[in-house]
Short mmCIF file of C-alpha atoms and ligand atoms in Angstrom, two decimals:
data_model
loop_
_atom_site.label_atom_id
_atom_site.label_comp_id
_atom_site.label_asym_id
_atom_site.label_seq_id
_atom_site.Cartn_x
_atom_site.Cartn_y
_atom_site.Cartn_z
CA UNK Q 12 0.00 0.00 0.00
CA UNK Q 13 1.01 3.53 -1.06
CA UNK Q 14 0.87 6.40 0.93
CA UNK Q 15 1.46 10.38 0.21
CA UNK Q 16 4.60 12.35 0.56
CA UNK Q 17 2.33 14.64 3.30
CA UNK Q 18 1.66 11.19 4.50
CA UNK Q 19 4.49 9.90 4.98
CA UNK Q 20 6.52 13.20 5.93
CA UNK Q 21 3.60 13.11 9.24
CA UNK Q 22 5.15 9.84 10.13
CA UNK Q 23 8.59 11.17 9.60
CA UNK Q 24 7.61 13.66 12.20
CA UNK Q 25 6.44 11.80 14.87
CA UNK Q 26 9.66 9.43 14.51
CA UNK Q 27 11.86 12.77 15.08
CA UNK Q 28 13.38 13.01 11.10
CA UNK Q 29 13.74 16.38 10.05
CA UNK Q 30 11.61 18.05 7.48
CA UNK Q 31 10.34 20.92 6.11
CA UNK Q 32 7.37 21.89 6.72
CA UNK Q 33 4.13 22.39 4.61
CA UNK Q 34 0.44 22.31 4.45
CA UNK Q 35 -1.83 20.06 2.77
CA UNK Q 36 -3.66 22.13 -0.18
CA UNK Q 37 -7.25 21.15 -2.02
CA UNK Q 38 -7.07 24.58 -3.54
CA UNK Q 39 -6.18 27.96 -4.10
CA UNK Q 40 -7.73 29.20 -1.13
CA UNK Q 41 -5.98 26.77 1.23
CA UNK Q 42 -2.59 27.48 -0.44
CA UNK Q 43 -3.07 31.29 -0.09
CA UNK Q 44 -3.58 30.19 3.64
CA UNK Q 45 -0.72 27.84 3.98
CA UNK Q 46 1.47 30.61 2.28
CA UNK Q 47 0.61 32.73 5.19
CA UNK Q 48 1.47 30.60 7.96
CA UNK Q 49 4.68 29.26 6.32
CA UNK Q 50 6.00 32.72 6.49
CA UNK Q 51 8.51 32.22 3.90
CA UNK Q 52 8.80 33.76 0.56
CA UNK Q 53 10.20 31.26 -0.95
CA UNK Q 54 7.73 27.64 -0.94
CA UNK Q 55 7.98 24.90 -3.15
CA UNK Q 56 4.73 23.60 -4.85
CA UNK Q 57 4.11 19.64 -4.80
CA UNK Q 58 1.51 17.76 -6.85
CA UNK Q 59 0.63 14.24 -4.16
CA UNK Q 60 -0.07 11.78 -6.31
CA UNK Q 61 0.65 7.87 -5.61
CA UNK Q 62 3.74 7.99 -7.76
CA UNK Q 63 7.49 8.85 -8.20
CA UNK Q 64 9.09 11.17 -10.88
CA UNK Q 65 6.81 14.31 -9.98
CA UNK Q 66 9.66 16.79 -10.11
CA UNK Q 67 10.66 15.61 -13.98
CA UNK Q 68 6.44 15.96 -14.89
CA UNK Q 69 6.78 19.12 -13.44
CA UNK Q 70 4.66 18.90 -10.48
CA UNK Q 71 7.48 20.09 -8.27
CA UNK Q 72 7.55 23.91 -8.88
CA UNK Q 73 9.43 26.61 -6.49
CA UNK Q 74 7.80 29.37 -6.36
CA UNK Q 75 9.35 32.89 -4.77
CA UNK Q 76 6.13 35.28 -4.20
CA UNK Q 77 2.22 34.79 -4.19
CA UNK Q 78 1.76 35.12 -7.95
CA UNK Q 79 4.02 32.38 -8.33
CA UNK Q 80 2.82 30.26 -5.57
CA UNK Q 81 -0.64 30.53 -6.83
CA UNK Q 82 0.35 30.45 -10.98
CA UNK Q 83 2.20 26.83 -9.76
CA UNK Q 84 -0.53 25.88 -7.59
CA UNK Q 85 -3.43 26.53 -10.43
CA UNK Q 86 -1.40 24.37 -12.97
CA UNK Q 87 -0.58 21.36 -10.88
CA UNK Q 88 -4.20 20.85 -9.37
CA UNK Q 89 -5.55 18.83 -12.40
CA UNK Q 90 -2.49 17.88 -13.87
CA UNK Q 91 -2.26 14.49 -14.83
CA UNK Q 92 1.11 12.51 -14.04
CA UNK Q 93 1.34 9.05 -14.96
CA UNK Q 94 -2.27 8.65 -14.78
CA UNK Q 95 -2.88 10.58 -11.62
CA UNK Q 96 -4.59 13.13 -11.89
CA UNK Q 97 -3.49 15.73 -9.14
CA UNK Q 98 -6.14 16.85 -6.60
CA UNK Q 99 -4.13 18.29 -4.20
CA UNK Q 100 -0.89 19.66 -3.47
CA UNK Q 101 1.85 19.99 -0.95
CA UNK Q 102 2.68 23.84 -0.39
CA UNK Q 103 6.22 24.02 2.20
CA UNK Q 104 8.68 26.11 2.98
CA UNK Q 105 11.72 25.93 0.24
CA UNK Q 106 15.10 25.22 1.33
CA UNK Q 107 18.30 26.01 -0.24
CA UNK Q 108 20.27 22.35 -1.47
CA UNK Q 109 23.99 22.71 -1.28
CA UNK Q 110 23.93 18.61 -1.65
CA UNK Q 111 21.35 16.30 -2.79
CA UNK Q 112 21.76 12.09 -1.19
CA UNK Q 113 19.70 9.31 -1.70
CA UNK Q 114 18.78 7.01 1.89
CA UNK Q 115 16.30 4.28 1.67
CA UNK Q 116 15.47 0.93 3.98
CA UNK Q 117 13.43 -1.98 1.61
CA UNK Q 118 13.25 -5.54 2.01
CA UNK Q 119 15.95 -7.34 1.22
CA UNK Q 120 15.15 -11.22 0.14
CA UNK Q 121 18.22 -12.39 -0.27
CA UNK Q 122 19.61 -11.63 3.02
CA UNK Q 123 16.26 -12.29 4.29
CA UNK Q 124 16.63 -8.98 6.14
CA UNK Q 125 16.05 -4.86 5.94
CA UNK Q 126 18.20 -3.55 3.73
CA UNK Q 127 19.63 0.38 3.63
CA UNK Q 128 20.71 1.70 0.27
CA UNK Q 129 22.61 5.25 0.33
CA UNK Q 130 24.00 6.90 -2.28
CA UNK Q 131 25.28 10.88 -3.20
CA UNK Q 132 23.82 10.52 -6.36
CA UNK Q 133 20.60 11.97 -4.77
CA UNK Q 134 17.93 13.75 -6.13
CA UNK Q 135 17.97 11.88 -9.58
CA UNK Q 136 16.32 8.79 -11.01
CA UNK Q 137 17.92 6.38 -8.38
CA UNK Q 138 16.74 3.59 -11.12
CA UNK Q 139 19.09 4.87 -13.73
CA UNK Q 140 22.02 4.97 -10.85
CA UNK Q 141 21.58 1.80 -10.42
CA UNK Q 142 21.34 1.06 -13.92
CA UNK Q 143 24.78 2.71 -15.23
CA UNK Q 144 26.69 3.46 -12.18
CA UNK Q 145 25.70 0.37 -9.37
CA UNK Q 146 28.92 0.96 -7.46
CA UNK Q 147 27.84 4.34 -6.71
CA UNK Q 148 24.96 2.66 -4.32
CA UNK Q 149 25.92 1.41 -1.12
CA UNK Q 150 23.82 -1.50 0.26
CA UNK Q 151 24.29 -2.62 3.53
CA UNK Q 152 21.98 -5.85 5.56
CA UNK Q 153 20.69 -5.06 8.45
CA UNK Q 154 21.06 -7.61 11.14
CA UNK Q 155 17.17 -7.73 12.58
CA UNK Q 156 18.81 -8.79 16.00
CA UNK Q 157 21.66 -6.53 15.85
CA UNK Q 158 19.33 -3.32 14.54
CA UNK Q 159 20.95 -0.04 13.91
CA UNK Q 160 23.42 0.54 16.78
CA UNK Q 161 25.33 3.74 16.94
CA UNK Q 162 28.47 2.79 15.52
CA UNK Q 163 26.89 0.86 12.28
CA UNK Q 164 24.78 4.29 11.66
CA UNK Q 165 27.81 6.09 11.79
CA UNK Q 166 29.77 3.96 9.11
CA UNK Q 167 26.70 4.53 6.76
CA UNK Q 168 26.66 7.66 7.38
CA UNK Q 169 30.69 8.32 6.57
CA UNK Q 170 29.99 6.90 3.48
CA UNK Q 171 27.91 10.08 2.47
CA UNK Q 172 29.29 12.64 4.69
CA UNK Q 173 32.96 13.65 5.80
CA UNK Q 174 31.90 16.15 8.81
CA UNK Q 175 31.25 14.27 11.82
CA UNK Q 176 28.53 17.34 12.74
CA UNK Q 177 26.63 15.93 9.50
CA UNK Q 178 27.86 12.46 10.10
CA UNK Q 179 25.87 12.55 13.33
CA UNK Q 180 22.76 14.67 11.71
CA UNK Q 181 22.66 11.78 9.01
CA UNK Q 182 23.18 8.65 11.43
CA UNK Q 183 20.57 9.40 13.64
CA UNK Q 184 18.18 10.00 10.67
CA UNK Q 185 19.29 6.56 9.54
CA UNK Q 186 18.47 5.08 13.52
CA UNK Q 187 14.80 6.93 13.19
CA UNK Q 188 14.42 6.06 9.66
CA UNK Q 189 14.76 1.75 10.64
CA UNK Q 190 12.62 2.44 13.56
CA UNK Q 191 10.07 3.44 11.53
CA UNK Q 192 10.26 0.78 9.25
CA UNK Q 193 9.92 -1.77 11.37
CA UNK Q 194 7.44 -0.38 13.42
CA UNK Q 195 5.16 0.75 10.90
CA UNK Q 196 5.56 -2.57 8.69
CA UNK Q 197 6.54 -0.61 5.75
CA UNK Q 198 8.34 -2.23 3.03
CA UNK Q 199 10.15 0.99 1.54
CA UNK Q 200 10.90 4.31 3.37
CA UNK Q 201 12.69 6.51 1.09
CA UNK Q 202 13.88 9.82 1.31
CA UNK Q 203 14.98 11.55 -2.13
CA UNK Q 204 16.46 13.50 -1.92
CA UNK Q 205 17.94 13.76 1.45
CA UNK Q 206 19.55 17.32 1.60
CA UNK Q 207 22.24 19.47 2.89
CA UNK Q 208 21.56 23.10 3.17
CA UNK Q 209 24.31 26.14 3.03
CA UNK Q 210 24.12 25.97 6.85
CA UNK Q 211 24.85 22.81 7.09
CA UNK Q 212 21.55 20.77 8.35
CA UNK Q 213 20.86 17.50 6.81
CA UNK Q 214 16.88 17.22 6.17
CA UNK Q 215 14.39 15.24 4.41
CA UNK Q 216 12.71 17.04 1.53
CA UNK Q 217 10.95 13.99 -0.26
CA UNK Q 218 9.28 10.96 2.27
CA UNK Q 219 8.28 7.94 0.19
CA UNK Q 220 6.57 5.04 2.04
CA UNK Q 221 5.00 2.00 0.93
CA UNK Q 222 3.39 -0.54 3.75
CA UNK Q 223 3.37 -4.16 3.60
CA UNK Q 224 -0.34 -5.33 2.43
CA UNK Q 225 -0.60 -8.84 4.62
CA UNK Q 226 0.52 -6.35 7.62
CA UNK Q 227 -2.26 -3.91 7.56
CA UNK Q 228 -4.10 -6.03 9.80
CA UNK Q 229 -2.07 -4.61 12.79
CA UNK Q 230 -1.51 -1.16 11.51
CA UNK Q 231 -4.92 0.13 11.57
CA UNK Q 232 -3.53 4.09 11.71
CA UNK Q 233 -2.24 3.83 8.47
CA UNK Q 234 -4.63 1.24 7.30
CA UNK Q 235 -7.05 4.43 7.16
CA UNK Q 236 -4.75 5.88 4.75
CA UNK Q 237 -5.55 3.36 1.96
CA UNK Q 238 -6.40 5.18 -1.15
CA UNK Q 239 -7.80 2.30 -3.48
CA UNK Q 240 -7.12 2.82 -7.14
CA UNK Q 241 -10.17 1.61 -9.96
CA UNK Q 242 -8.54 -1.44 -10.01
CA UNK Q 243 -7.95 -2.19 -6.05
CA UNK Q 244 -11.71 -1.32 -5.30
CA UNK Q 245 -12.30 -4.13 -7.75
CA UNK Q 246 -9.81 -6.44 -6.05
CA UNK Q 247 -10.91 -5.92 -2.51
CA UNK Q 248 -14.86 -6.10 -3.84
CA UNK Q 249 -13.64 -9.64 -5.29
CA UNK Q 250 -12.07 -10.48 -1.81
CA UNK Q 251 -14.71 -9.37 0.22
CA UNK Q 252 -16.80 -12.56 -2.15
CA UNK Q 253 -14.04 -15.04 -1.26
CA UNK Q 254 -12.05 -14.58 -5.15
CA UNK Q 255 -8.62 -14.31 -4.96
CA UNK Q 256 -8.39 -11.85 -7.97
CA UNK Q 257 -5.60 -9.78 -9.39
CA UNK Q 258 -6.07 -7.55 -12.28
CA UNK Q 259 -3.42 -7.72 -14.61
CA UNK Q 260 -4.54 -5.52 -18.06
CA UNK Q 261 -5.08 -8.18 -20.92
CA UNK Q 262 -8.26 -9.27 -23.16
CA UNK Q 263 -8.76 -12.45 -21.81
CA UNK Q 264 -10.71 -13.02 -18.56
CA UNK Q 265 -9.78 -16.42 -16.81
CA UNK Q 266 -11.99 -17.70 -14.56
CA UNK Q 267 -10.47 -21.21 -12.75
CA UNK Q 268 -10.45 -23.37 -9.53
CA UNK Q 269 -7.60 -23.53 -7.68
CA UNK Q 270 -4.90 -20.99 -7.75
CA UNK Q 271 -2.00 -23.69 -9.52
CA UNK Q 272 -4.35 -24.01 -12.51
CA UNK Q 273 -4.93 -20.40 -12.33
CA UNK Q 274 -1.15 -19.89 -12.56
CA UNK Q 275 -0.68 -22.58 -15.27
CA UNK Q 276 -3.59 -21.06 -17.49
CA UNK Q 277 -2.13 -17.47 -17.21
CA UNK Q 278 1.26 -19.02 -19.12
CA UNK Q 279 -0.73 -20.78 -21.51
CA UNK Q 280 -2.63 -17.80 -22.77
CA UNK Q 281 1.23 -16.04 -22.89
CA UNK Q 282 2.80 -19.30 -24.55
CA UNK Q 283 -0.06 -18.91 -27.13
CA UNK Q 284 0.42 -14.93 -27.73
CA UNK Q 285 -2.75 -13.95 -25.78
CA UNK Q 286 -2.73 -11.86 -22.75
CA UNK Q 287 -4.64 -12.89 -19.50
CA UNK Q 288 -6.54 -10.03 -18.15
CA UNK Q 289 -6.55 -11.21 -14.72
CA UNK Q 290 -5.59 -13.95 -12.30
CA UNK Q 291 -9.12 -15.25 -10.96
CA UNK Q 292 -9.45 -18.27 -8.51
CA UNK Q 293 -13.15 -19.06 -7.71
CA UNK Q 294 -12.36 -21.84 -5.54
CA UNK Q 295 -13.48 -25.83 -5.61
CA UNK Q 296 -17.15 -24.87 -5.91
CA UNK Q 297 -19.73 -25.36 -8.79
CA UNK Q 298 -22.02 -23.00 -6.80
CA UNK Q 299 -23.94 -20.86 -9.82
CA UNK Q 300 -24.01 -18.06 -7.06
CA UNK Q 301 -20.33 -17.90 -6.95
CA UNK Q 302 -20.13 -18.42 -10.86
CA UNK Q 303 -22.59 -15.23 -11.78
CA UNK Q 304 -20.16 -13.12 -9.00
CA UNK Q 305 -17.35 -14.24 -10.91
CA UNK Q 306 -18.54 -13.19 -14.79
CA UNK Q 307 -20.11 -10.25 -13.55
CA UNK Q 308 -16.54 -9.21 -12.29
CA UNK Q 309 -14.66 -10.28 -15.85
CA UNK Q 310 -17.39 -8.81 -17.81
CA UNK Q 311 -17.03 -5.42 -15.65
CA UNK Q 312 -13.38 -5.14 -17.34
CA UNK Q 313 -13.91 -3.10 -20.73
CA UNK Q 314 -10.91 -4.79 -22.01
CA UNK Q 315 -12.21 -8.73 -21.85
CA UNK Q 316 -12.85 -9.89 -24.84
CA UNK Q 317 -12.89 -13.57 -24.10
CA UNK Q 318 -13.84 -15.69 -20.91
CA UNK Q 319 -11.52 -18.83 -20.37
CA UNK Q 320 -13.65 -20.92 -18.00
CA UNK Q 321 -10.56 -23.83 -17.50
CA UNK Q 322 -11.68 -26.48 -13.98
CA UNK Q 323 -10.22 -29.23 -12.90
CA UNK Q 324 -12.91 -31.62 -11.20
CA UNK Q 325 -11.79 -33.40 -8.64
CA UNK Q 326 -13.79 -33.53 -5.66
CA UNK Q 327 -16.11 -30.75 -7.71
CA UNK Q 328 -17.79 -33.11 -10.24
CA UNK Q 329 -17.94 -31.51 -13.75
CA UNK Q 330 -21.47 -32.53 -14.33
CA UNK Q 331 -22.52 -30.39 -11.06
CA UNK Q 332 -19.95 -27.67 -12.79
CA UNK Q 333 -21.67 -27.50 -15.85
CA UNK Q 334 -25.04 -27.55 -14.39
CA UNK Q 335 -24.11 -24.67 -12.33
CA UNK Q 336 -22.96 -22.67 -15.33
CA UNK Q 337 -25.64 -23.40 -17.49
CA UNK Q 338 -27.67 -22.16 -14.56
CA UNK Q 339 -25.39 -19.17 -14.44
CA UNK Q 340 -25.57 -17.99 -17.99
CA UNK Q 341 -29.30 -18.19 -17.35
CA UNK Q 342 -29.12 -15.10 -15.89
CA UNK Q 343 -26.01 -13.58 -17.28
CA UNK Q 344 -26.59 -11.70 -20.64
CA UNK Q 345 -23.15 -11.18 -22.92
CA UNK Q 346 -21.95 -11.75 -26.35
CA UNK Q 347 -18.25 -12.32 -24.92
CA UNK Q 348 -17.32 -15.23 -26.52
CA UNK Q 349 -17.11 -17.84 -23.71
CA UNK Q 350 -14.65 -20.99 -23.83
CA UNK Q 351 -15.06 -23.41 -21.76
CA UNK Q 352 -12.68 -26.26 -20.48
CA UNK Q 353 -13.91 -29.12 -18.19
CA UNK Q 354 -11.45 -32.00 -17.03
CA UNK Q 355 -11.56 -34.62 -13.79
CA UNK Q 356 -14.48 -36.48 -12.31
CA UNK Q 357 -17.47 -36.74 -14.66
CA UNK Q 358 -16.11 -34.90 -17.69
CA UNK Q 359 -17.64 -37.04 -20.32
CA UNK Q 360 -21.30 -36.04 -18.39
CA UNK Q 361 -20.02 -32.72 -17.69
CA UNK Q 362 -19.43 -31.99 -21.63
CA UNK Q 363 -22.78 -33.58 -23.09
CA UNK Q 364 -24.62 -31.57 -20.93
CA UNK Q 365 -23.01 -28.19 -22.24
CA UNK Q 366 -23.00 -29.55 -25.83
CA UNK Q 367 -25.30 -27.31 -27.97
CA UNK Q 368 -24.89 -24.35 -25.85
CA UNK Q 369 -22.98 -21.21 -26.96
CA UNK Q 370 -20.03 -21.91 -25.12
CA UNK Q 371 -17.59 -22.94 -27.00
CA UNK Q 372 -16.18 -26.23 -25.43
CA UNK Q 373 -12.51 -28.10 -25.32
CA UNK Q 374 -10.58 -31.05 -23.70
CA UNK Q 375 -7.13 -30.39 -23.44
CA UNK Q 376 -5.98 -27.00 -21.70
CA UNK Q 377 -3.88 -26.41 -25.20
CA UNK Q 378 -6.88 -26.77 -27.29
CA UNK Q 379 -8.74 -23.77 -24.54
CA UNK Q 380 -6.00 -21.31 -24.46
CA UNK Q 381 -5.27 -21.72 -28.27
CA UNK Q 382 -9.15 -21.37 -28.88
CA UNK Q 383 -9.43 -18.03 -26.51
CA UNK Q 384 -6.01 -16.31 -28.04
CA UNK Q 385 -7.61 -17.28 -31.90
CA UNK Q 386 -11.09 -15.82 -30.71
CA UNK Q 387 -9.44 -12.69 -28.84
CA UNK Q 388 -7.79 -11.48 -31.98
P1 GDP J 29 9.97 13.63 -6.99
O1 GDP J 29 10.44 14.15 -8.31
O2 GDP J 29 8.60 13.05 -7.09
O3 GDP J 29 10.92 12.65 -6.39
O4 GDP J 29 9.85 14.90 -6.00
P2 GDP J 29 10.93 15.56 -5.01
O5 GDP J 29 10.24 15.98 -3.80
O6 GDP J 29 12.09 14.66 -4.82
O7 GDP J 29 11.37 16.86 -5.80
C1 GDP J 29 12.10 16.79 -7.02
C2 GDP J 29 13.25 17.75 -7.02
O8 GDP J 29 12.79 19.07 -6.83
C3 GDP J 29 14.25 17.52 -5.89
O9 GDP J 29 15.19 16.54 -6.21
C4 GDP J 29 14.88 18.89 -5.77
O10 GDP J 29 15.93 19.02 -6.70
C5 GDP J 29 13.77 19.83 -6.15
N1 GDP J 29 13.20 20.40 -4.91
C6 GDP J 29 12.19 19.91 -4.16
N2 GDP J 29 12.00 20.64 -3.06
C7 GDP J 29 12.91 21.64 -3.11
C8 GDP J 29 13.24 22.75 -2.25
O11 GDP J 29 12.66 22.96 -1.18
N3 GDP J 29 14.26 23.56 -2.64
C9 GDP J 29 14.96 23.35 -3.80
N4 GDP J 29 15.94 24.19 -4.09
N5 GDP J 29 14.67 22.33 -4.63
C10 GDP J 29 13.68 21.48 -4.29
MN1 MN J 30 12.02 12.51 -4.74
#
């Protein structure tokens, strides 16, 4: 789960990591406001949207007087970055960069432990740094019984500062940083750019945060900061049913028991050129109910232009299966072509019951996927 850079700069508060401050704007009202109480001239303009790269779309503007500010403001409410569309900004008090450094903790699978990645090459695409210049990233594991101890924040932070005042600033940023990590179940904190200013104070001027999904469950505080996109309301509608659904952007809807055969039909359809639209596992049930929930929710997706109904019957018989979907498609009205695949207990009874129907039937999961792919094209 994603959370804003307002968001995530509260947190950053509470946990003692230096900032600057700003107000939350819906408008040009509340930024006229915020200007006010930030009592600086110079403010920097920030579109919050649930994505990276703002500053290169150009919804990170400075701004050095109330025309400005509100000129900046007025273009960046609306914009659209990445698909966001921004409806409201971050207005806080500018400060002047002397050095820009990138800090961040993630999960590290590998070492099976929280990792902290530092670099000077702040500020920029840290993608691209890692891309062409990987030595210029520092990676170091963090022991989770050992923590972040003074000494071991104090190397990392030698290895972007040479001043032990800064050293110091940095390291205990670093300490607050982990803390919050682990407490807060996050699975990246990144600040980017971490700064230096002419007078030498090391502060945070970009808070990413992203929180582990299966934790939520014990972080209710920022639980209540779940923004759901389009395609997350669908998700969590199809959990709240008992589906385990994932969208996934392709033209052909696959609905399928169990989630191995789900898997396995999903590289099928890719094997054969298609392109699943989702991962969809209804579960061992022939239940019409469940069936109906389960097209409505494929058929909802613009971009399906087949179904692949692929089940296995093994305690599920397929002659209950197809009874259940003829009872289904009773009630469910579509001209999506609909291919069906029905294998395991009772197929040959399963299959002459769903002969002359409209759905187009097969044996073999080959002879399904190819079928689907042909008919999605
Ligand atoms: P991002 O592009 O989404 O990562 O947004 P950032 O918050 O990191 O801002 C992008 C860039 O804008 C930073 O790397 C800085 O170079 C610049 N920037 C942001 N805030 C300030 C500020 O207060 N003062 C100055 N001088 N530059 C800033
Ligand atoms: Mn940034």
């Amino acid at each position: 789960m994603k959370i804003h850079e307002y968001q995530a700069k509260e947190i950053f508060v509470q946990y003692g990591i230096p900032i600057n401050p700003g107000y939350l704007c819906h408008n040009i009202d509340d930024a006229i406001w915020a200007y006010e109480k930030l009592d600086s001239d110079l403010v920097v303009v920030k579109a919050q949207v649930h994505t990276g790269g703002r500053g290169k779309a150009g919804g990170v503007k400075l701004a050095k007087d109330t025309i400005e500010m509100r000129n900046h403001t007025a273009n960046i409410l609306g914009m659209d970055i990445k698909g966001y569309i921004v409806d409201r900004v971050l207005l806080a008090k500018a400060v002047d960069i002397e050095n820009e450094y990138y800090v961040s903790f993630v999960i590290d699978r590998n070492t099976k432990s929280a990792l902290l990645m530092l670099s000077k090459e702040g500020g920029v695409d840290i993608e691209e740094v890692a891309h062409k210049t990987p030595d210029k990233i520092h990676k170091i594991a963090i022991d989770p019984a050992v923590g972040m101890p003074d000494y071991l924040a104090r190397q990392a932070a030698f290895l972007l500062f040479d001043d032990i005042m800064q050293v110091r600033q940095a390291a205990s940023i670093f300490q607050k940083l982990y803390k919050l990590f682990i407490e807060t179940d996050a699975s990246l904190a990144e600040i980017n750019p971490l700064i230096l200013t002419p007078d030498k104070k090391v502060v945070a001027i970009d808070a990413k945060m992203t929180f582990d999904d299966n934790a939520l469950y014990r972080q209710k505080k920022i639980s209540e900061l779940f923004e759901p996109t389009e395609e997350e309301k669908k998700e969590q509608k199809a959990k709240s049913k008992g589906f385990s659904y994932v969208h996934l952007g392709g033209d052909i809807g696959c609905m399928v028991n169990g989630a191995g055969l789900a898997m396995a039909t999903m590289d099928m359809i890719k094997l054969y050129g298609g392109t699943p639209s989702n991962f969809l596992d209804i579960g061992g049930s022939s239940n019409p109910t469940k069936v109906i929930e389960a097209m409505k929710l494929l058929l909802s997706d613009k971009d399906v232009k087949v179904v692949l109904i692929n089940i296995f019957g093994g305690i599920t018989r397929c002659d209950d299966v197809a009874r259940g979907l003829l009872e289904a498609f009773k009630q469910i009205d579509t001209d999506t072509p609909i291919v069906i695949r029905l294998t395991g207990t009772n197929e040959v009874e399963g299959r002459e019951l769903l002969k002359g129907s409209k759905f187009h039937l097969a044996e073999t999961m080959g002879e399904a996927t190819r079928k689907a792919v042909e008919l999605a094209q």
